[in-house]
mmCIF file of C-alpha atoms and ligand atoms in Angstrom:
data_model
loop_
_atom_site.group_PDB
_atom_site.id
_atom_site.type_symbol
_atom_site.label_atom_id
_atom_site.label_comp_id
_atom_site.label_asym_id
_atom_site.label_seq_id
_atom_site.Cartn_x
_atom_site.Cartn_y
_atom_site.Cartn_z
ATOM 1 C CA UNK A 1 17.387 -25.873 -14.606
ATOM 2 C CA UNK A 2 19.235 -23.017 -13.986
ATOM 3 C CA UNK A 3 17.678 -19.910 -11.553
ATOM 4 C CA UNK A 4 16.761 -17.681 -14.479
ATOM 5 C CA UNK A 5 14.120 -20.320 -16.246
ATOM 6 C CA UNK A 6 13.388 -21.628 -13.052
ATOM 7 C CA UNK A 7 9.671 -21.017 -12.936
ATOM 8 C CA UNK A 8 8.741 -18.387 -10.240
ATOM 9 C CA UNK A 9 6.769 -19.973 -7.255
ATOM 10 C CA UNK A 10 3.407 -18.510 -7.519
ATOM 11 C CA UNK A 11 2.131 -15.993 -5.085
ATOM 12 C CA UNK A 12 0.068 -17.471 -2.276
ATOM 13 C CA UNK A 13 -2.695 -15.955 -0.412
ATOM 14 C CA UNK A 14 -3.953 -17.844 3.000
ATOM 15 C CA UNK A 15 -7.348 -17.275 4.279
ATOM 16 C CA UNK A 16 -8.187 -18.427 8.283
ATOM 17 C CA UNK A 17 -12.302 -18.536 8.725
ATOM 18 C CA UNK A 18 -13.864 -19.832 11.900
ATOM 19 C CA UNK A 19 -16.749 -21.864 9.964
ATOM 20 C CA UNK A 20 -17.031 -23.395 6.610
ATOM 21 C CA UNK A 21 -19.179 -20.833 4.969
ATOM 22 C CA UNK A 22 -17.059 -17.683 5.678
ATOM 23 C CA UNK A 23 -14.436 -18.134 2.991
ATOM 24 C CA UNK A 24 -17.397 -17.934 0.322
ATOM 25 C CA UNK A 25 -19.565 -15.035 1.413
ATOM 26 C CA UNK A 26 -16.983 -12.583 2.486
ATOM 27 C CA UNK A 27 -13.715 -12.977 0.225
ATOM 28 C CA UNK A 28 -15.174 -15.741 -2.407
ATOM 29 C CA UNK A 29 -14.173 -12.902 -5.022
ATOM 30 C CA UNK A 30 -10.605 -11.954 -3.622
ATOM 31 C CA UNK A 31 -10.030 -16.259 -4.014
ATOM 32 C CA UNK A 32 -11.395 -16.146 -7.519
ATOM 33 C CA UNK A 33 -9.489 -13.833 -8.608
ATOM 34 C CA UNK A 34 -6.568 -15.070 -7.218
ATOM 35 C CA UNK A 35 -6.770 -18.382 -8.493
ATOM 36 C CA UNK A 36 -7.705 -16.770 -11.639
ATOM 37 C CA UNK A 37 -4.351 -15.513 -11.877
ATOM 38 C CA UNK A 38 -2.623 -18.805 -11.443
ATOM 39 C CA UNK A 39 -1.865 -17.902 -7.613
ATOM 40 C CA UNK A 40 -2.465 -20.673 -4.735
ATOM 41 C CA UNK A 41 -5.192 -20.068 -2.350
ATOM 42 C CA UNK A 42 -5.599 -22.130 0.861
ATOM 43 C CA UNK A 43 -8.268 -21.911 3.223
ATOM 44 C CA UNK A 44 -7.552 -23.067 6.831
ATOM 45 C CA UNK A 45 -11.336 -23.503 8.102
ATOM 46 C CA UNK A 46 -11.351 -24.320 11.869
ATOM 47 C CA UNK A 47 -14.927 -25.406 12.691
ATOM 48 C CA UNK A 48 -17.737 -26.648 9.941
ATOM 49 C CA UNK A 49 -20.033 -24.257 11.501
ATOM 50 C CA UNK A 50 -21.541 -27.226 12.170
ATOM 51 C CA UNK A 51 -23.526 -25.921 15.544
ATOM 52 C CA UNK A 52 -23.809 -22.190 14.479
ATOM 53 C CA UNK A 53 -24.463 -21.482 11.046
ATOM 54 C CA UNK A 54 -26.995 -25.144 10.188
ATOM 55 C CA UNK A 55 -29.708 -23.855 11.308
ATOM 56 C CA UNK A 56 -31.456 -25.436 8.318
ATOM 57 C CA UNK A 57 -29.909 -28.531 8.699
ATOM 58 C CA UNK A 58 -30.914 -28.545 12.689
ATOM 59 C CA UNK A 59 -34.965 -27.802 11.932
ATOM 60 C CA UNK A 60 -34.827 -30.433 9.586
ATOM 61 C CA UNK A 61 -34.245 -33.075 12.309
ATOM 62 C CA UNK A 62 -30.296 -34.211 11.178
ATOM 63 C CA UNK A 63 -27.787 -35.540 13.829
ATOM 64 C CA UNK A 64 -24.352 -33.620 14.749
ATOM 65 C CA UNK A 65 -22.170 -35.612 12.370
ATOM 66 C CA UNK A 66 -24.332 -35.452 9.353
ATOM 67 C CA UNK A 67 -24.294 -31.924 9.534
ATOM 68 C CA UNK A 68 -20.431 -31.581 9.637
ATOM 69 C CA UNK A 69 -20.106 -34.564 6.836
ATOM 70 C CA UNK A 70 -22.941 -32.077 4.715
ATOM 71 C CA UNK A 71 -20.638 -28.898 5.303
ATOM 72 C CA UNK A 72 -17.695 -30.544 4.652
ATOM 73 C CA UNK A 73 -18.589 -31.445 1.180
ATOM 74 C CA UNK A 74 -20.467 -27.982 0.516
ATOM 75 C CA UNK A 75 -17.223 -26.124 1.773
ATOM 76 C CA UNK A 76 -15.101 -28.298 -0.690
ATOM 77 C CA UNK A 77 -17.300 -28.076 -3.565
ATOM 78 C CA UNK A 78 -17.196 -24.077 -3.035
ATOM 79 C CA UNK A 79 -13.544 -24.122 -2.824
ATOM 80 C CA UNK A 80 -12.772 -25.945 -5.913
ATOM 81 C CA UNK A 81 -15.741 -23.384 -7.548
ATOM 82 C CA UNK A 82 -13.578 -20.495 -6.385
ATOM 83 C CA UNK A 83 -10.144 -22.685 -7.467
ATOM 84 C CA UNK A 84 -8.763 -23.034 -3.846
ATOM 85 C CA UNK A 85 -7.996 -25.885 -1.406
ATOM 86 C CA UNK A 86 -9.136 -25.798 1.870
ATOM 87 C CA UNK A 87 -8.156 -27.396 5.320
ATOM 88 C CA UNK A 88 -10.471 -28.630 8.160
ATOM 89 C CA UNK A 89 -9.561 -28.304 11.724
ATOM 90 C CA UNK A 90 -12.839 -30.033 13.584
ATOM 91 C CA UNK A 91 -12.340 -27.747 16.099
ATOM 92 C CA UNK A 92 -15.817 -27.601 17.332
ATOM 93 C CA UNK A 93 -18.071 -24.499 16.892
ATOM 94 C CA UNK A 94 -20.327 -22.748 19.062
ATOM 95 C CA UNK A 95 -17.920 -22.102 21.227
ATOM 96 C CA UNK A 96 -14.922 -21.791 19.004
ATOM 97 C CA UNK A 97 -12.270 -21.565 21.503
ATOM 98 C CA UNK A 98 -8.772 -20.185 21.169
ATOM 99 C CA UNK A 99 -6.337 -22.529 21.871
ATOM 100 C CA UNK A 100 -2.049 -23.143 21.936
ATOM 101 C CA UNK A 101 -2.567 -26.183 20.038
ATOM 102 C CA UNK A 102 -4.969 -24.687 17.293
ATOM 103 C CA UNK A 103 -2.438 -21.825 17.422
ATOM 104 C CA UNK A 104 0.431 -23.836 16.749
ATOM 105 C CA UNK A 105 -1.324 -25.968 13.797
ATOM 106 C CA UNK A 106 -1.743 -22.102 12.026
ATOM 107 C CA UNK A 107 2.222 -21.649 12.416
ATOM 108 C CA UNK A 108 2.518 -24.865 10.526
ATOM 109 C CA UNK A 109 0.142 -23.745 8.063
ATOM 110 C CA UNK A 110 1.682 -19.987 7.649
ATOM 111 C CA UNK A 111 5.349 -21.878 7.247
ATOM 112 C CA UNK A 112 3.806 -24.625 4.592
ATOM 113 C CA UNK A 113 2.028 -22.167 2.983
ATOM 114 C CA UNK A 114 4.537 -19.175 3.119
ATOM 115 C CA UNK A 115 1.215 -16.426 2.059
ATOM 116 C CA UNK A 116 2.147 -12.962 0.397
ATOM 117 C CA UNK A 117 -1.425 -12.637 1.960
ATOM 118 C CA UNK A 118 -2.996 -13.249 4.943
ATOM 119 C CA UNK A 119 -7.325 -12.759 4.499
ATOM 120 C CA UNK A 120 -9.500 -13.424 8.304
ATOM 121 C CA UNK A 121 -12.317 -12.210 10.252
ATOM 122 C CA UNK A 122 -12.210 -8.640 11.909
ATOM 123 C CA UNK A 123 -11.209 -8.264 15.588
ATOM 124 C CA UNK A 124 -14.507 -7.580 16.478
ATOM 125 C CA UNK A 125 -18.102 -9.494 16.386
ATOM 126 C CA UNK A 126 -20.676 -8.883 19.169
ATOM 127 C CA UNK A 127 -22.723 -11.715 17.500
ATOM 128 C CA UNK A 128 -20.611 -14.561 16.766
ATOM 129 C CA UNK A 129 -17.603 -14.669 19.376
ATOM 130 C CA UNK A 130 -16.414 -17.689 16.809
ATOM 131 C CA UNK A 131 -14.891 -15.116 14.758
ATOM 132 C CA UNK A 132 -12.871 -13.027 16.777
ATOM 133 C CA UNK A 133 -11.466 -15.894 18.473
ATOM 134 C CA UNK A 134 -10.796 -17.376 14.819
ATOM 135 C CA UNK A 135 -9.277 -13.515 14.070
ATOM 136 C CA UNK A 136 -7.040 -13.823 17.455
ATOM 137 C CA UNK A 137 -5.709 -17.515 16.505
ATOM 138 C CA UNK A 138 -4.984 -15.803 13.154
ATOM 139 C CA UNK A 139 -2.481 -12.987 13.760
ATOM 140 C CA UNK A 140 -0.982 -14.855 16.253
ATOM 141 C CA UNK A 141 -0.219 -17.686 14.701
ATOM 142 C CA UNK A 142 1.508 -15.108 11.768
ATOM 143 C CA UNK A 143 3.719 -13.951 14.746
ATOM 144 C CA UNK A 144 4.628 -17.255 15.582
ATOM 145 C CA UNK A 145 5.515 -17.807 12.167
ATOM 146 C CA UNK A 146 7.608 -15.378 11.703
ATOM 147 C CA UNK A 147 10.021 -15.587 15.102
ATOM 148 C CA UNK A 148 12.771 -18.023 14.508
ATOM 149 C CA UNK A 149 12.921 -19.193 18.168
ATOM 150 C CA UNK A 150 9.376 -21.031 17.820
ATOM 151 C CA UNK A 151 9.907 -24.497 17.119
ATOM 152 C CA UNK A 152 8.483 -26.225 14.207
ATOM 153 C CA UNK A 153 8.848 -27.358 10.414
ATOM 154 C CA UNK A 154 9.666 -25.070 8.026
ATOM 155 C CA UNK A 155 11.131 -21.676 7.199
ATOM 156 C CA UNK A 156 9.948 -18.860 8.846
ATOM 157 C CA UNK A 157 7.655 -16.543 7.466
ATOM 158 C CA UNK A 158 7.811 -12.633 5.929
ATOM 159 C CA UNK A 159 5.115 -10.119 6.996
ATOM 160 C CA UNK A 160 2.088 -10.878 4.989
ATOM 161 C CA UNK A 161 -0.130 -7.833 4.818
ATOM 162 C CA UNK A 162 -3.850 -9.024 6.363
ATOM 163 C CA UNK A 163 -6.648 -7.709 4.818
ATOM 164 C CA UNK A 164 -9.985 -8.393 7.688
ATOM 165 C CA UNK A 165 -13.056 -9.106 5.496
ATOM 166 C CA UNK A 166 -16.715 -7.706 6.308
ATOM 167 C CA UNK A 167 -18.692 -9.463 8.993
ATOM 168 C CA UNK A 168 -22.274 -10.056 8.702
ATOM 169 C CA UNK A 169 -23.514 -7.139 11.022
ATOM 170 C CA UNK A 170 -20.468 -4.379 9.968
ATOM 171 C CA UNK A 171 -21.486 -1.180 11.884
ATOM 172 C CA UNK A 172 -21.847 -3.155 14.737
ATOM 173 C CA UNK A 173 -18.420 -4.637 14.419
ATOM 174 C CA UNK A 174 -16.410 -1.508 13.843
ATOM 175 C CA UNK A 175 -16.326 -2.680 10.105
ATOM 176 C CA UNK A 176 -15.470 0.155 7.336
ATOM 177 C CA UNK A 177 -14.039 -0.516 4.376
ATOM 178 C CA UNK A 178 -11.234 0.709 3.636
ATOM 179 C CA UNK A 179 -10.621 -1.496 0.519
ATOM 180 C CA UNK A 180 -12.646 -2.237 -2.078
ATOM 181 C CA UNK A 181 -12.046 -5.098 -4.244
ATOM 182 C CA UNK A 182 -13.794 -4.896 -7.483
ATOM 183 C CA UNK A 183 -14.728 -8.695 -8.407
ATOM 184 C CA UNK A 184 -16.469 -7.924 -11.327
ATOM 185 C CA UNK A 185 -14.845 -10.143 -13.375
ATOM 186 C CA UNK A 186 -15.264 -13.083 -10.969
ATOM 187 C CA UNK A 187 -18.825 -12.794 -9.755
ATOM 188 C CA UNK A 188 -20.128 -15.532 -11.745
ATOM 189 C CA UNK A 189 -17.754 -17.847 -10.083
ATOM 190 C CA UNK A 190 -18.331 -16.496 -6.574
ATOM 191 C CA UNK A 191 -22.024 -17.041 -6.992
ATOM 192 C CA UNK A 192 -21.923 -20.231 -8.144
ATOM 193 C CA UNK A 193 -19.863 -21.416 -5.085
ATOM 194 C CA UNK A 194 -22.187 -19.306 -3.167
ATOM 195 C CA UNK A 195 -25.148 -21.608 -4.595
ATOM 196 C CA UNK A 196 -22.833 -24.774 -3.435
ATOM 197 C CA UNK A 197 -23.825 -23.661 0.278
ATOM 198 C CA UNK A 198 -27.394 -24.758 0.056
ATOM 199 C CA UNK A 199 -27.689 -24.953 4.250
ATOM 200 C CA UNK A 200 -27.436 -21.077 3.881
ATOM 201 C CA UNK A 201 -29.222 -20.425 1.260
ATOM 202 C CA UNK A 202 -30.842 -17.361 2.910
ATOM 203 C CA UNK A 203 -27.567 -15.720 2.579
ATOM 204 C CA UNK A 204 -27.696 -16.341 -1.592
ATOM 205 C CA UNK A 205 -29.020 -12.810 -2.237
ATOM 206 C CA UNK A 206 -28.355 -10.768 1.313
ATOM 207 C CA UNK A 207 -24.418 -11.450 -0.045
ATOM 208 C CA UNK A 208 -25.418 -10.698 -3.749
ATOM 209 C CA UNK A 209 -27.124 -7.386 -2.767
ATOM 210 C CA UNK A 210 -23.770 -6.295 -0.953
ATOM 211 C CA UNK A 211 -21.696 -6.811 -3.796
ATOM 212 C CA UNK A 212 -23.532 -4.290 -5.898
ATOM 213 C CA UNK A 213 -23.433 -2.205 -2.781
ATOM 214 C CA UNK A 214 -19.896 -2.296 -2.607
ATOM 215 C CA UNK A 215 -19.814 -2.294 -6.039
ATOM 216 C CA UNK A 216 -21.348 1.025 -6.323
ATOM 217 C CA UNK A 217 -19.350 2.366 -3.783
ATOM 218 C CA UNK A 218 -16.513 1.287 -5.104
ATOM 219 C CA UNK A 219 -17.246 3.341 -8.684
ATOM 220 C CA UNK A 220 -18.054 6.289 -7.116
ATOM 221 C CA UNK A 221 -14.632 6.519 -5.009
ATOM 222 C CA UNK A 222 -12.606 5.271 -8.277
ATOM 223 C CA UNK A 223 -14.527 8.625 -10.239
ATOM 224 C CA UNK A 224 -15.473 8.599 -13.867
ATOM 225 C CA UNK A 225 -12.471 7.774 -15.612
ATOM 226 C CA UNK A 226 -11.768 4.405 -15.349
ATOM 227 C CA UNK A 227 -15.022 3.316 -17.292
ATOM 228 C CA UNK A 228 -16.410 0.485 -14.899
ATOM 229 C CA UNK A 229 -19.332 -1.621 -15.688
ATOM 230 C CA UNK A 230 -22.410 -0.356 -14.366
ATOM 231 C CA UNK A 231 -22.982 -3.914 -12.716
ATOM 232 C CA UNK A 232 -19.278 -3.357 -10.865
ATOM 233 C CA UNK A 233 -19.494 -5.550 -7.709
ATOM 234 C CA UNK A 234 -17.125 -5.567 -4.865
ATOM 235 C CA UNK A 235 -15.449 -7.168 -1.722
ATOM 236 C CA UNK A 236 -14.989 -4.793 1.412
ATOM 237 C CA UNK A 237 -11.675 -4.927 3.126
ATOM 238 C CA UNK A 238 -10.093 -3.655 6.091
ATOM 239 C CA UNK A 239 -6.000 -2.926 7.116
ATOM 240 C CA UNK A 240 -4.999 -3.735 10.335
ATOM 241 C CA UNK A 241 -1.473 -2.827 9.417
ATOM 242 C CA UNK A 242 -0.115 -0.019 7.801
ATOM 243 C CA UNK A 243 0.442 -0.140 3.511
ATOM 244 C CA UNK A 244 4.077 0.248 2.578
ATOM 245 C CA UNK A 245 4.520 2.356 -0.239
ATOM 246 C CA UNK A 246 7.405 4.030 -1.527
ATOM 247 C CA UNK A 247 5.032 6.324 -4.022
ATOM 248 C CA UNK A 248 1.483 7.519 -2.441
ATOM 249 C CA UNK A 249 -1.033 6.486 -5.066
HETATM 250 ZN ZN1 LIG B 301 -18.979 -17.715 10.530
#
């Protein structure tokens, strides 16, 4: 095969959550849609939440590793909903705690996985130290990657833009978006991976009403013209790192 009809490797977006629910309920709609477009999606989950966020699970009397063995097949079932694959660490939860070794399993991801996108928690969360320390692993694991002199398999890495995604409690987090992703078209699949969570099912409708929150916000920053749906929902994002552009638009 020569290069020209050599078929192009698809773009690849990585996403690094602390427990197995995160992926679904704060960037389920940025993986459908990029799975959606034929583009691989891997999620590198580092705890099952299993001591944090099964609270259900815990009040109805369940033992340690039937809860990680029940989030472990929710998370999957929600990833293959949304079209992506995703990776367990077992890294324990509640605390999760930063480590070299955790670290240095990321660089092997980021190298495997060479992502045009990079999608984790925000630096800050006064209410779940989990995900900053899941946010800290994350960027500096994509330094790793990227320096020649650290050892490992694989090629070395570009400089993925990361987009943070919105916490659970954003004002108190120093969350504001500063992207909004309109998943319209991909709701339907981000709810229905939403319903494959049933230990959170309390979040079903809190994450449903801040879609169309987004959603709304989202139409009135993009202005009349572009003719969204009046049900447009939406993703909140924020930059860390500055946009390149050659063209401001
Ligand atoms: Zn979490």
């Amino acid at each position: 095969m020569t290069q020209a009809n050599a078929p192009a490797t698809p773009r690849s977006t990585l996403v690094v959550t602390a427990h197995a629910g995160d992926f679904v309920w704060r960037a389920g709609g940025a993986i459908a849609l990029a799975a959606a477009r034929g583009e691989k999606v891997t999620v590198a989950c580092l705890t099952f939440g299993e001591r944090g966020e099964s609270a259900k699970a815990w009040r109805e009397g369940r033992q340690l590793a039937e809860i990680k063995a029940l989030r472990r097949e929710e998370a999957e079932r929600a990833a293959a909903a949304l079209g992506a694959e995703v990776r367990f660490f077992d890294a324990g939860d509640y605390p999760l705690v930063a480590t070299a070794e955790l670290t240095d399993q990321l660089v092997a991801v980021y190298r495997e996985t060479q992502p045009d996108v990079v999608l984790t928690h925000p630096t800050e969360d006064p209410y779940n130290g989990d995900h900053p320390a899941a946010n800290r692993m994350a960027l500096e694991a994509r330094i790793l990657a990227q320096a020649i002199g650290y050892p490992g398999e694989g090629d070395i890495i570009g400089a993925p833009p990361v987009f943070f995604f919105e916490p659970h409690q954003p004002e108190m987090s120093g969350f504001k978006p500063e992207v909004l992703l309109d998943i319209t078209e991909v709701w339907d699949t981000k709810r229905k991976a939403m319903e494959c969570l049933g230990a959170q099912q309390h979040l079903w409708a809190y994450y449903t009403d801040l879609a169309v929150r987004r959603g709304v916000q989202l139409k009135r920053n993009a202005g009349p013209n572009l003719g969204l749906a009046h049900t447009t929902m939406a993703e909140a994002y924020m930059r860390p790192f500055p946009q390149i552009a050659k063209e401001l638009a």
